[in-house]
mmCIF file of C-alpha atoms and ligand atoms in Angstrom:
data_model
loop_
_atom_site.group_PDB
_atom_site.id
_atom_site.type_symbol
_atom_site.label_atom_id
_atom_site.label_comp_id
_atom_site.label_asym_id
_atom_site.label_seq_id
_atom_site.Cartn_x
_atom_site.Cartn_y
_atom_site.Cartn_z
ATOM 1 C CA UNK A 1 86.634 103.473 117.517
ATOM 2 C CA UNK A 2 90.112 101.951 117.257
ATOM 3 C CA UNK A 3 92.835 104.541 116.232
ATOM 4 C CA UNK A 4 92.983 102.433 112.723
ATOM 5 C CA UNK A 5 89.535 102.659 112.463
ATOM 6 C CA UNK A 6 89.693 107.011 112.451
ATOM 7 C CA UNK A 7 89.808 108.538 109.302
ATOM 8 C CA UNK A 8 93.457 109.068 107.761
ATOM 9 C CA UNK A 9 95.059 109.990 104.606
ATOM 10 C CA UNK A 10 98.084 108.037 102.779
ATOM 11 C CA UNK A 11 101.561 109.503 102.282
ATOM 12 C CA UNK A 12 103.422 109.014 99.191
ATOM 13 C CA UNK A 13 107.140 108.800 101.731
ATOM 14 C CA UNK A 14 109.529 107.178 98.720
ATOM 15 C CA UNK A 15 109.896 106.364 95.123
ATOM 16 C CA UNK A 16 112.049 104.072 93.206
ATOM 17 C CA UNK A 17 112.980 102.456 90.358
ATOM 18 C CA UNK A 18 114.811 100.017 88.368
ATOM 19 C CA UNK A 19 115.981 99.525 84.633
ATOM 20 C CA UNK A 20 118.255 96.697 83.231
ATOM 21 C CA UNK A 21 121.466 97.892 82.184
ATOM 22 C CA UNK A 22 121.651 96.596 78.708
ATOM 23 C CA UNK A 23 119.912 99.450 75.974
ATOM 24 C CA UNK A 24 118.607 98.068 72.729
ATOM 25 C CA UNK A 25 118.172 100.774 70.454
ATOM 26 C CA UNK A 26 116.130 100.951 66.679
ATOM 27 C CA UNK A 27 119.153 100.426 65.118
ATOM 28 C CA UNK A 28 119.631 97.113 66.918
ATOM 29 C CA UNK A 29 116.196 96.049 66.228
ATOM 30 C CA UNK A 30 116.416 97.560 62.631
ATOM 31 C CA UNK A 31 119.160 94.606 62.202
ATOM 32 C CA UNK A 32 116.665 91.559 64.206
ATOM 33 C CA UNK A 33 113.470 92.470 61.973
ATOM 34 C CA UNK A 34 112.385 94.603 58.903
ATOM 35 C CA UNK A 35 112.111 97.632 60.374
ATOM 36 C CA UNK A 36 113.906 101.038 60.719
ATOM 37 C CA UNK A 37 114.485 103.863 63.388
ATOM 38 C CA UNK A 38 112.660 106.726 61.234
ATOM 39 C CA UNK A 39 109.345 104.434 61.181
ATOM 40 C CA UNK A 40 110.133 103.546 65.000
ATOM 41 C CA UNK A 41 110.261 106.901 66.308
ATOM 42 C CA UNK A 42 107.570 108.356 64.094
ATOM 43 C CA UNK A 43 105.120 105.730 64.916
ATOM 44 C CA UNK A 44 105.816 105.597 68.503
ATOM 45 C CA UNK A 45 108.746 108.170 69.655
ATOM 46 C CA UNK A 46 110.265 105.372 71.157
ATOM 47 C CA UNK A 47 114.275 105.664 70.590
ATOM 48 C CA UNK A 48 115.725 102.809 72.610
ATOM 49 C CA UNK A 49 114.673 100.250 75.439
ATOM 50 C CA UNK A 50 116.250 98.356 78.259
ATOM 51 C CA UNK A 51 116.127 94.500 77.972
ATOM 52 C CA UNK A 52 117.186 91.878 81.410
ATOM 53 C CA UNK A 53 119.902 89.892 80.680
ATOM 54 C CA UNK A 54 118.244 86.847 81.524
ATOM 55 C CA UNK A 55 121.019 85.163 83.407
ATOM 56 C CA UNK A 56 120.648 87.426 86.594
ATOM 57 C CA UNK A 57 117.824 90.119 85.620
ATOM 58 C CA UNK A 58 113.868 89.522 85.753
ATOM 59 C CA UNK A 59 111.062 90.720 87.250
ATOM 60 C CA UNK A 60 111.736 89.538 90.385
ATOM 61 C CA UNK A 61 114.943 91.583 91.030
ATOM 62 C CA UNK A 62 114.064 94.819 89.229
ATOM 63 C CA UNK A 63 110.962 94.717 91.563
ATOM 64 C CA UNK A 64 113.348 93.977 94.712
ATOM 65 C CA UNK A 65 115.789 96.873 93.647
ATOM 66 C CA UNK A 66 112.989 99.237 92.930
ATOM 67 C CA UNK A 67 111.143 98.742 96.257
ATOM 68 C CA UNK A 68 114.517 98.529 98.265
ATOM 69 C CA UNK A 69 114.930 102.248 96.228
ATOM 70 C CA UNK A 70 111.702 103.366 97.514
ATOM 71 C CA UNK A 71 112.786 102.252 101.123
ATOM 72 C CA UNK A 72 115.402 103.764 101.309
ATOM 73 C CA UNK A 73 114.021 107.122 99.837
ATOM 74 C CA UNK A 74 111.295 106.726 102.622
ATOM 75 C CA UNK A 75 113.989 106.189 105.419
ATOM 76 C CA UNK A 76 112.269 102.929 106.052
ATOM 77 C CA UNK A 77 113.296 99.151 106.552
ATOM 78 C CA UNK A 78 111.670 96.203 104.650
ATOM 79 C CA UNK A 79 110.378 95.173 108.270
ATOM 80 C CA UNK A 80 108.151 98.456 108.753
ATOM 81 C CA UNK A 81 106.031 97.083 105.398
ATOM 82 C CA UNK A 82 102.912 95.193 106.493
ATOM 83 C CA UNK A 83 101.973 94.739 102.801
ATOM 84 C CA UNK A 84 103.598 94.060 99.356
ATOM 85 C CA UNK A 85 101.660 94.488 95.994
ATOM 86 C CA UNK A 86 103.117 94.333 93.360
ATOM 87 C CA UNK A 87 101.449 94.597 90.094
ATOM 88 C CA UNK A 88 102.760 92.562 86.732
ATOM 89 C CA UNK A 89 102.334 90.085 83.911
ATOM 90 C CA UNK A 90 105.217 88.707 83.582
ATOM 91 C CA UNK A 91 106.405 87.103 87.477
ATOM 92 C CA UNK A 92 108.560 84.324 87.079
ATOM 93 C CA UNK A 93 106.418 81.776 88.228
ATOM 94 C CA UNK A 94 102.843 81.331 89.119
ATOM 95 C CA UNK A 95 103.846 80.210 92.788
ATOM 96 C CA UNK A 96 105.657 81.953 94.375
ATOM 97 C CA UNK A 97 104.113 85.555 93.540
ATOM 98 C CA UNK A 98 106.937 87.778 92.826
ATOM 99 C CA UNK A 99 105.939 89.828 95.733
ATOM 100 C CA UNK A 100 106.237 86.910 98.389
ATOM 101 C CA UNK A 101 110.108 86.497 97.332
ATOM 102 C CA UNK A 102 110.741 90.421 97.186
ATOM 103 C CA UNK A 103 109.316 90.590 100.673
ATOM 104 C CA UNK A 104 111.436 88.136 102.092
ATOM 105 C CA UNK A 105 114.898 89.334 99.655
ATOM 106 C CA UNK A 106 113.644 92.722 101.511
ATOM 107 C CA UNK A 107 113.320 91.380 105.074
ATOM 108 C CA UNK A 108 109.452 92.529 105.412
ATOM 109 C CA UNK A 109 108.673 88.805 106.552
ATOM 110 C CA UNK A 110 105.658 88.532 107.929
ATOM 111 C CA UNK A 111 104.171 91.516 105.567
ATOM 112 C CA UNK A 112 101.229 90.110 103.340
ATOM 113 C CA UNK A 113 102.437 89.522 99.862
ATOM 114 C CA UNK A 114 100.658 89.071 96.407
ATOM 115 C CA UNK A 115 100.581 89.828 92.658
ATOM 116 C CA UNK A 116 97.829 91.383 91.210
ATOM 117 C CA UNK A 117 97.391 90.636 86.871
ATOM 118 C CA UNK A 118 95.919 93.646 85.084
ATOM 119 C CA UNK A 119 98.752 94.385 82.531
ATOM 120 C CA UNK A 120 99.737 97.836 81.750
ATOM 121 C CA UNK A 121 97.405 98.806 84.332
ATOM 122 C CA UNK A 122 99.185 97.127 86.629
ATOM 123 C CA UNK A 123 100.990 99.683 88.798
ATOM 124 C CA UNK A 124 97.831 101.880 89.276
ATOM 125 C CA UNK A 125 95.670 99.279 90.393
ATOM 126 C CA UNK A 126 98.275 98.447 92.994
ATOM 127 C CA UNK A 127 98.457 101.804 94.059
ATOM 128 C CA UNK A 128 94.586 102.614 94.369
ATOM 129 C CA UNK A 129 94.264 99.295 96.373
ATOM 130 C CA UNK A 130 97.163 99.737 98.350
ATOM 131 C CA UNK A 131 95.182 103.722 99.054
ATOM 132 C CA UNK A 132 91.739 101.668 100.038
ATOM 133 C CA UNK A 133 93.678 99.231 101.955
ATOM 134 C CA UNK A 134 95.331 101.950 104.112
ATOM 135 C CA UNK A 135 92.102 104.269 104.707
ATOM 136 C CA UNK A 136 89.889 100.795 105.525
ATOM 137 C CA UNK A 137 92.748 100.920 108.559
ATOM 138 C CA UNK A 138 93.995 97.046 107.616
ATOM 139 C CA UNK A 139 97.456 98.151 107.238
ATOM 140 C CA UNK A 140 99.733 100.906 107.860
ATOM 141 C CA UNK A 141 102.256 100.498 105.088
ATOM 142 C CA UNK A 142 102.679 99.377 101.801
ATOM 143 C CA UNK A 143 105.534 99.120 99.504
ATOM 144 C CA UNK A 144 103.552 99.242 95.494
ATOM 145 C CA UNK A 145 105.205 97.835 92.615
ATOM 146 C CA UNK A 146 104.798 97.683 88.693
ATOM 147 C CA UNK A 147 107.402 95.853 86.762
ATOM 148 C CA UNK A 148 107.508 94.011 83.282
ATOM 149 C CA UNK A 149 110.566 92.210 82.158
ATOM 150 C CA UNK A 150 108.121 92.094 78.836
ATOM 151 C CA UNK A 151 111.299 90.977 76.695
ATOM 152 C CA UNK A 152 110.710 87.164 78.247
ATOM 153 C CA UNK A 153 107.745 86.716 76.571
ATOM 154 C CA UNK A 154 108.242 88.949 73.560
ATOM 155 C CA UNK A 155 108.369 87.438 69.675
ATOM 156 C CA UNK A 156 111.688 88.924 68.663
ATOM 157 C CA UNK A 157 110.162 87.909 64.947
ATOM 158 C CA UNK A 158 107.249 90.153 65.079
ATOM 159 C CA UNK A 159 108.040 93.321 64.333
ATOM 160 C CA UNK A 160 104.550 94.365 65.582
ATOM 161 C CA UNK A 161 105.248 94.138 69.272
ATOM 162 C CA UNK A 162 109.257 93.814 69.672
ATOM 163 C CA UNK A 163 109.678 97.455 68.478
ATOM 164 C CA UNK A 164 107.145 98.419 71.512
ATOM 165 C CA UNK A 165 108.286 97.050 74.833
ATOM 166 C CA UNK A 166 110.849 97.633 77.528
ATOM 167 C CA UNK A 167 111.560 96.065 80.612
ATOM 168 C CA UNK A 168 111.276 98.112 83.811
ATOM 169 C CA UNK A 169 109.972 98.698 87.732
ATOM 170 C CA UNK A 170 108.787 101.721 89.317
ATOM 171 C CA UNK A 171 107.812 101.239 93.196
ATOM 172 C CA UNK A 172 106.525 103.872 96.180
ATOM 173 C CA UNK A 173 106.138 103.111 99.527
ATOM 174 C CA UNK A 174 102.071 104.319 101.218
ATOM 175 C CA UNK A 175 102.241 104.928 104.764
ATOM 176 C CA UNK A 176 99.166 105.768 106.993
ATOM 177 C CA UNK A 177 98.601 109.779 107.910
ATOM 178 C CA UNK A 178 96.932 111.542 110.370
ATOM 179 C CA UNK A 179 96.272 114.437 107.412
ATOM 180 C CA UNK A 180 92.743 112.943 105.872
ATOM 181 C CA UNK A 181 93.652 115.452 102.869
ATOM 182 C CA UNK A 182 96.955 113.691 101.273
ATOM 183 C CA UNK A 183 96.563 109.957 99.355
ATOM 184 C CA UNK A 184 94.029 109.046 96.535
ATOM 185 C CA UNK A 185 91.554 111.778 96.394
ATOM 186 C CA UNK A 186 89.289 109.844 93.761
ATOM 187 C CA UNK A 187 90.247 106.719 91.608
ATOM 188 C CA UNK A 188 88.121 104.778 88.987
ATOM 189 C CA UNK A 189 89.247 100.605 88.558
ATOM 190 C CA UNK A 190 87.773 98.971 85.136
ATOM 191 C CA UNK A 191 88.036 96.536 82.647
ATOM 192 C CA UNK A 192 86.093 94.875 79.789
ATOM 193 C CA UNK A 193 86.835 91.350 79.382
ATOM 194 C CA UNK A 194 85.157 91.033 76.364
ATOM 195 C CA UNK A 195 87.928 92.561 73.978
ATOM 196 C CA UNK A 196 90.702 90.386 75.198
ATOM 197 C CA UNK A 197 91.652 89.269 72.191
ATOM 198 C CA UNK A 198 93.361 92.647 71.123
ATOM 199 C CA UNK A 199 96.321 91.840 73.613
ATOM 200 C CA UNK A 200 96.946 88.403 75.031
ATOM 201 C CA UNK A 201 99.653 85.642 76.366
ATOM 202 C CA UNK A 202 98.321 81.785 75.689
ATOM 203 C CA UNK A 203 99.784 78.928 77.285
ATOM 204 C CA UNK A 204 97.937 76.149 75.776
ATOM 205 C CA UNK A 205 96.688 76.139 71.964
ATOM 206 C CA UNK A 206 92.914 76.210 72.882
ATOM 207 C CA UNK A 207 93.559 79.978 74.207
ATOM 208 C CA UNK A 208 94.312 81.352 70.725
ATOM 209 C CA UNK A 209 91.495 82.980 69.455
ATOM 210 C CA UNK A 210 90.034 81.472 66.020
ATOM 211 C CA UNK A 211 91.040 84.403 64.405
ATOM 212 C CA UNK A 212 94.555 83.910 64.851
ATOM 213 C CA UNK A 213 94.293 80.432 64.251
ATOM 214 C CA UNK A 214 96.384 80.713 60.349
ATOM 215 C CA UNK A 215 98.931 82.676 62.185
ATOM 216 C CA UNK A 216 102.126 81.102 63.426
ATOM 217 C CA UNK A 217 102.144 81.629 67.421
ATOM 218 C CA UNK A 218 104.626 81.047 70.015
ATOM 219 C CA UNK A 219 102.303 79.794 73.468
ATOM 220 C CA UNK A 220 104.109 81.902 76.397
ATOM 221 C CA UNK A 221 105.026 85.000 73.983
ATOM 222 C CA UNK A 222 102.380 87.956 73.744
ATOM 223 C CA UNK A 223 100.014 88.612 70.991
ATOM 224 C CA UNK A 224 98.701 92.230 70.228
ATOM 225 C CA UNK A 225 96.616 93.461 67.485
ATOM 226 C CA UNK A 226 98.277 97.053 67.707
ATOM 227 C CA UNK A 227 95.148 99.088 65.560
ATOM 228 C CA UNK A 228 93.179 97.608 67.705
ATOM 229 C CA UNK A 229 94.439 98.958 71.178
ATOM 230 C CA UNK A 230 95.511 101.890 69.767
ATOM 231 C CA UNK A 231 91.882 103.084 69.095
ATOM 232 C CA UNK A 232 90.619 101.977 72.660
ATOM 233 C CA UNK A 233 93.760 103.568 74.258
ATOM 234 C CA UNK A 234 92.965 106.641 72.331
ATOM 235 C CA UNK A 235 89.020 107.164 73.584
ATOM 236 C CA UNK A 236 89.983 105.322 76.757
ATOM 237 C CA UNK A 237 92.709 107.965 77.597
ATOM 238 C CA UNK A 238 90.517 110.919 76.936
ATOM 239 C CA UNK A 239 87.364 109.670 78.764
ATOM 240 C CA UNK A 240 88.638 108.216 82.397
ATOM 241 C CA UNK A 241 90.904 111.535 82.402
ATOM 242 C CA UNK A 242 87.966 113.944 81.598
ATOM 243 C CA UNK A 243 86.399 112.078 84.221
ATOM 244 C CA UNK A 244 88.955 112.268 86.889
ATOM 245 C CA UNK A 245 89.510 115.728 86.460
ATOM 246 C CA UNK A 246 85.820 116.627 86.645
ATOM 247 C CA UNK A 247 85.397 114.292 89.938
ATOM 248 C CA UNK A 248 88.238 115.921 91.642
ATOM 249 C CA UNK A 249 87.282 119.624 90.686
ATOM 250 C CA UNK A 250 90.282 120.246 88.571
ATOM 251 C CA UNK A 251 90.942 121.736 84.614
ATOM 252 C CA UNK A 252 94.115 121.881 82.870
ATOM 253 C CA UNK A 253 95.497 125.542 84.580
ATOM 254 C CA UNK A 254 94.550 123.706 88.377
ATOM 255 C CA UNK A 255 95.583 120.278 87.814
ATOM 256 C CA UNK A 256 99.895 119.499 88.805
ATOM 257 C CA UNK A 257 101.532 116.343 86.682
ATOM 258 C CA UNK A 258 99.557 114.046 84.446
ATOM 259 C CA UNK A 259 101.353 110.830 84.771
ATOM 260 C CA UNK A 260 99.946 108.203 82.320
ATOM 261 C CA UNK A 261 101.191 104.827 81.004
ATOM 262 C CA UNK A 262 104.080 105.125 78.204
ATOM 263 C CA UNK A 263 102.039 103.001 75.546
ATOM 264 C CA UNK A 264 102.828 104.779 72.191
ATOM 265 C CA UNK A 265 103.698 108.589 72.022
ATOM 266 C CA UNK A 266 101.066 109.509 69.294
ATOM 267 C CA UNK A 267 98.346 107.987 71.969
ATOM 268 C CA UNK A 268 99.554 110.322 74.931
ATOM 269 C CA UNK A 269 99.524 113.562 72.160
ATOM 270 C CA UNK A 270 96.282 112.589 70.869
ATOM 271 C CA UNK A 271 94.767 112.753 74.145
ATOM 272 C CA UNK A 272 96.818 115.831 75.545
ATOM 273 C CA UNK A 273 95.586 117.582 72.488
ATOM 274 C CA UNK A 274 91.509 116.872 72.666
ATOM 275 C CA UNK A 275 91.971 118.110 76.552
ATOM 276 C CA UNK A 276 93.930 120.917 75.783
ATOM 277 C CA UNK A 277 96.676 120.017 78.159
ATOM 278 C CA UNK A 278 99.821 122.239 78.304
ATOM 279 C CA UNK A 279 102.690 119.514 77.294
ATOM 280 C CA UNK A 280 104.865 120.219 80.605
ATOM 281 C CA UNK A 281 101.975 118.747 82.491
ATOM 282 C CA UNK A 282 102.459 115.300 80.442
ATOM 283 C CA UNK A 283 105.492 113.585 81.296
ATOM 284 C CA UNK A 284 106.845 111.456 78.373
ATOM 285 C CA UNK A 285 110.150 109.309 78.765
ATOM 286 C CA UNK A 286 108.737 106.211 76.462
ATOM 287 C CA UNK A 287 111.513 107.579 74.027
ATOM 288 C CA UNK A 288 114.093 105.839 76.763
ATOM 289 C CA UNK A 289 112.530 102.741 77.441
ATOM 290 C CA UNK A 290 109.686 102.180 75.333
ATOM 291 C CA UNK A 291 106.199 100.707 76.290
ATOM 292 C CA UNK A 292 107.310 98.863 79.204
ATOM 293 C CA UNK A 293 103.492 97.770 80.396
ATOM 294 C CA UNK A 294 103.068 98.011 84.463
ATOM 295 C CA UNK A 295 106.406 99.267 85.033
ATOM 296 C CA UNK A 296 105.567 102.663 83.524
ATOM 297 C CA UNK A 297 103.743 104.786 85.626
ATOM 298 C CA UNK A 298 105.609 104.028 88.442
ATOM 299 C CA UNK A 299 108.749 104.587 86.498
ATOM 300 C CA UNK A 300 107.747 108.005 85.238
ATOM 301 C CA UNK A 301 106.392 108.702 89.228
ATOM 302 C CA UNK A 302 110.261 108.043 90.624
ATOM 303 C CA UNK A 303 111.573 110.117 87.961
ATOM 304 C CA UNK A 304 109.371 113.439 88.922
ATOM 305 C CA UNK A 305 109.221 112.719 92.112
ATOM 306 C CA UNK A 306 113.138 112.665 92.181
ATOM 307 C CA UNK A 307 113.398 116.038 89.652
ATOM 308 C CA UNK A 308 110.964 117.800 92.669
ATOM 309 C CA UNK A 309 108.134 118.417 90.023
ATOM 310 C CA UNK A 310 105.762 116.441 92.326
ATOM 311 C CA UNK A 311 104.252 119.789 93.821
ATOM 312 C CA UNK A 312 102.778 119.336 97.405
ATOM 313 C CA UNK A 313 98.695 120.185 97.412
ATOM 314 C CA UNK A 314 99.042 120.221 93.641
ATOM 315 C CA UNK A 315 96.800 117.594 92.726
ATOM 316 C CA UNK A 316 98.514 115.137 90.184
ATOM 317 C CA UNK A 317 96.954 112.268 88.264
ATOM 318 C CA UNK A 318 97.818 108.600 87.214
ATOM 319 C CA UNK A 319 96.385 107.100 84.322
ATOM 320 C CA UNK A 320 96.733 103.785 82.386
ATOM 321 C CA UNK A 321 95.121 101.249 79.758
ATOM 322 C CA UNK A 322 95.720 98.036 78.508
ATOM 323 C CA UNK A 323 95.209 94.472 78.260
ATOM 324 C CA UNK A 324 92.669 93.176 79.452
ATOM 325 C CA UNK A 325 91.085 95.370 78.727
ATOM 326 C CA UNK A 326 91.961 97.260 81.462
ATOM 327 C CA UNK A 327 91.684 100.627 82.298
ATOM 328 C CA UNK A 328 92.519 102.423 86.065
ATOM 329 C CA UNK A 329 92.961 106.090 87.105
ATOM 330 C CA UNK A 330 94.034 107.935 90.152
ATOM 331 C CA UNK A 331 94.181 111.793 91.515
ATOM 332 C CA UNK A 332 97.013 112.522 94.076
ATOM 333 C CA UNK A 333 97.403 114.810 96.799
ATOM 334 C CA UNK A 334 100.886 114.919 98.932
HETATM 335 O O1 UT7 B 401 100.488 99.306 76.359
HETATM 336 C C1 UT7 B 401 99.159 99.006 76.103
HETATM 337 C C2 UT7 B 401 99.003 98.086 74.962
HETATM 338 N N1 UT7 B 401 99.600 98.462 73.719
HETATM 339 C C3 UT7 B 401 99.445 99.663 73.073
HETATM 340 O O2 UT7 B 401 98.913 100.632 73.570
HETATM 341 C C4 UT7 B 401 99.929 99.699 71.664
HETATM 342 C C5 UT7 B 401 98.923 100.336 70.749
HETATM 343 N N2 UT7 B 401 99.280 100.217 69.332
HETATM 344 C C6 UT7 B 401 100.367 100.847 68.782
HETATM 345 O O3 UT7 B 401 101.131 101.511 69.459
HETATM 346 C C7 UT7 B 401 100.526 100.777 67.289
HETATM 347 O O4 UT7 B 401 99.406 100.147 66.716
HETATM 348 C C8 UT7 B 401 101.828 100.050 66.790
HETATM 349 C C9 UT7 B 401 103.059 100.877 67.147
HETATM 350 C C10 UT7 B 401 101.938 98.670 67.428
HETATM 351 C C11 UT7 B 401 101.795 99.901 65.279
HETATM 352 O O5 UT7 B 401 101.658 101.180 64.676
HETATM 353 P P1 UT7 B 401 100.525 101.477 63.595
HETATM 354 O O6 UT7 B 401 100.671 102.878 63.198
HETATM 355 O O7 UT7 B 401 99.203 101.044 64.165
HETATM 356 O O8 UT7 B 401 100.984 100.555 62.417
HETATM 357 P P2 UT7 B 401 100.096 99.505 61.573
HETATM 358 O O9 UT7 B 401 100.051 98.211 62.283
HETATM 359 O O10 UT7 B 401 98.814 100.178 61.160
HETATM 360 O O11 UT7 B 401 100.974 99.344 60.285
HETATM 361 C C12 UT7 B 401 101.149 100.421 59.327
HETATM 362 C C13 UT7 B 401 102.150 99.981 58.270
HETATM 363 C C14 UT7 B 401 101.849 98.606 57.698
HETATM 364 O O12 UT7 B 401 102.295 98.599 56.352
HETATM 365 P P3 UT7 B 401 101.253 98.795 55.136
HETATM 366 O O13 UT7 B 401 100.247 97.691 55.268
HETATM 367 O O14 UT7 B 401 100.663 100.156 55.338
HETATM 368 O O15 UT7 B 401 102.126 98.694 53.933
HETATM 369 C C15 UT7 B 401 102.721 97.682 58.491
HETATM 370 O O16 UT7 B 401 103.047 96.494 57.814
HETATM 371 O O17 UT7 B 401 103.438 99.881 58.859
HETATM 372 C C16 UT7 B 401 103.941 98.536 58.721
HETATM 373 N N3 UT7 B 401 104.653 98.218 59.926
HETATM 374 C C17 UT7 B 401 105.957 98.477 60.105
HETATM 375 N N4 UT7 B 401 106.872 99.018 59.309
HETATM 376 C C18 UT7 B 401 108.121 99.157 59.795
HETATM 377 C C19 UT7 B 401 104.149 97.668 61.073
HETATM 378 N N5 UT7 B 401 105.117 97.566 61.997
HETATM 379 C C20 UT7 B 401 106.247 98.059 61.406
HETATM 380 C C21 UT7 B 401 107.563 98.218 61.873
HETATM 381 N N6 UT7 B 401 108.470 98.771 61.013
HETATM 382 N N7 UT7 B 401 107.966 97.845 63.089
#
């Protein structure tokens, strides 16, 4: 056996993050579409949400200034990564990924780069893979992303989605560890394809869905049927974290911080409340930025990891659900 062949864990070594400057609050959007911040924040607790200025913010820098966060946090260089993943829906352009031009903005050249699509799911797929990866022995360290500049593709006329979304990146940077124990202790991956309608971006006409046919449709912006997701979100929450927490041995008393997607407030409390979860063990900061798709877990991970409430052999869990569908969770030991 090689040494990269032995088992190992994975080391969470830095965090980062990245939000555009520019804050859009309810009272903006109250004066774009026929809305209002009581009906924002009651529906969604979302309060206000950061949007790129297109000119010189997108996906591809918040995803560069959150992993060069992370690096630093780690004490690392862009040339110690030997992989970049980062996971979003929104990369500037089909070719190049966004990950091949944060690698080289990074100096990681030669690292393996790529994008991975599975929307709001995006950051904890990356991460889980970027876990397997590591343990298989194929690489020794990976800088993760999630990011969504989601305000690109957003119908500023539909007051349906713009109230929702936020643009953000959260990153962490996996190294390989001689301590088996730490990384991904158990992770689930799925997705059914067949409900894709409920959330979806079309680039030609003969993607939209004869359903939506009578409505008027921008190609390039994203469709949602809100009720729709809400009710999968709601049973998908409850049933892949039940799940984790039974496959990992944990309840609510053993179990450290649940971090899962910012997709609507009333979603996160329904699901807190049918697995009688204390509330300080559910992080919330959608109020700040909104839904902003794969850049939310990762977001919410820099922030507690920063604040120290990441507790070491406290397991903590990652959750998320979207479009897709997609669903993804993962149980952490550092
Ligand atoms: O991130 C993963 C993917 N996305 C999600 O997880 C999102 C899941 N869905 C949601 O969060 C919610 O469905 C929304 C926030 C998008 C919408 O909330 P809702 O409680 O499902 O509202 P609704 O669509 O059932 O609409 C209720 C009422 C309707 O009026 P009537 O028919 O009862 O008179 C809507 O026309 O609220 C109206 N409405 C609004 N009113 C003020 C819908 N949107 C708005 C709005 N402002 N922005």
């Amino acid at each position: 056996m090689t040494s990269s062949q032995l088992p190992c864990g994975v080391r969470i070594r830095g965090t980062g993050s990245c939000v555009p400057e520019r804050v859009l609050t309810n009272h903006d959007l109250s004066k774009m579409v026929d809305t209002s911040d009581e009906w924002i924040v009651q529906r969604t607790g979302i309060r206000e949400r950061r949007i790129c200025d297109p000119a010189r913010e997108g996906t591809f820098t918040m995803s560069r200034d959150a992993l060069a966060r992370a690096l630093d946090a780690a004490k690392m260089k862009g040339s110690d990564l030997d992989l970049i993943i980062v996971g979003t829906v929104t990369g500037e352009m089909a070719c190049p990924s966004v990950a091949t031009r944060v690698g080289a903005a990074l100096g990681a050249v030669p690292a393996a780069a790529f994008d991975i699509a599975a929307a709001c799911c995006g950051f904890v797929y990356a991460i889980n893979l970027a876990d397997t990866l590591i343990r298989a022995g194929r690489f020794r360290a990976v800088g993760v992303v999630g990011a969504e500049a989601l305000s690109t593709i957003t119908d500023w006329a539909d007051r349906g989605t713009s109230i929702l979304f936020g643009d953000a990146a959260g990153a962490a940077v996996l190294v390989r560890d001689p301590d088996p124990r730490i990384g991904c202790l158990y992770q689930t991956m799925g997705a059914d394809g067949s409900a894709w309608e409920s959330l979806y971006i079309p680039r030609h006409e003969r993607d939209i869905p004869e359903k939506d046919r009578a409505n008027p449709i921008t190609l390039g912006n994203l469709r949602m049927n809100g009720k729709e997701v809400f009710r999968f979100a709601v049973n998908k929450f409850r049933e892949v974290m039940e799940d984790a927490l039974t496959q990992a041995g944990l309840d609510s008393q053993s179990v450290g911080q649940i971090i899962c997607h910012q997709s609507n407030v009333r979603i996160i409390e329904a699901a807190r409340e049918r697995l009688a979860l204390p509330p300080e063990k559910l992080y919330i900061n959608i109020d700040k930025y909104g839904n902003t798709s794969a850049g939310s877990v990762g977001l919410c991970l820099d922030e507690l990891w920063r604040a120290g409430k990441i507790e070491p052999e406290r397991p903590f869990v990652m959750v998320a659900f979207g479009g897709g569908l997609t669903w993804a969770s993962g149980v952490w030991r550092v």
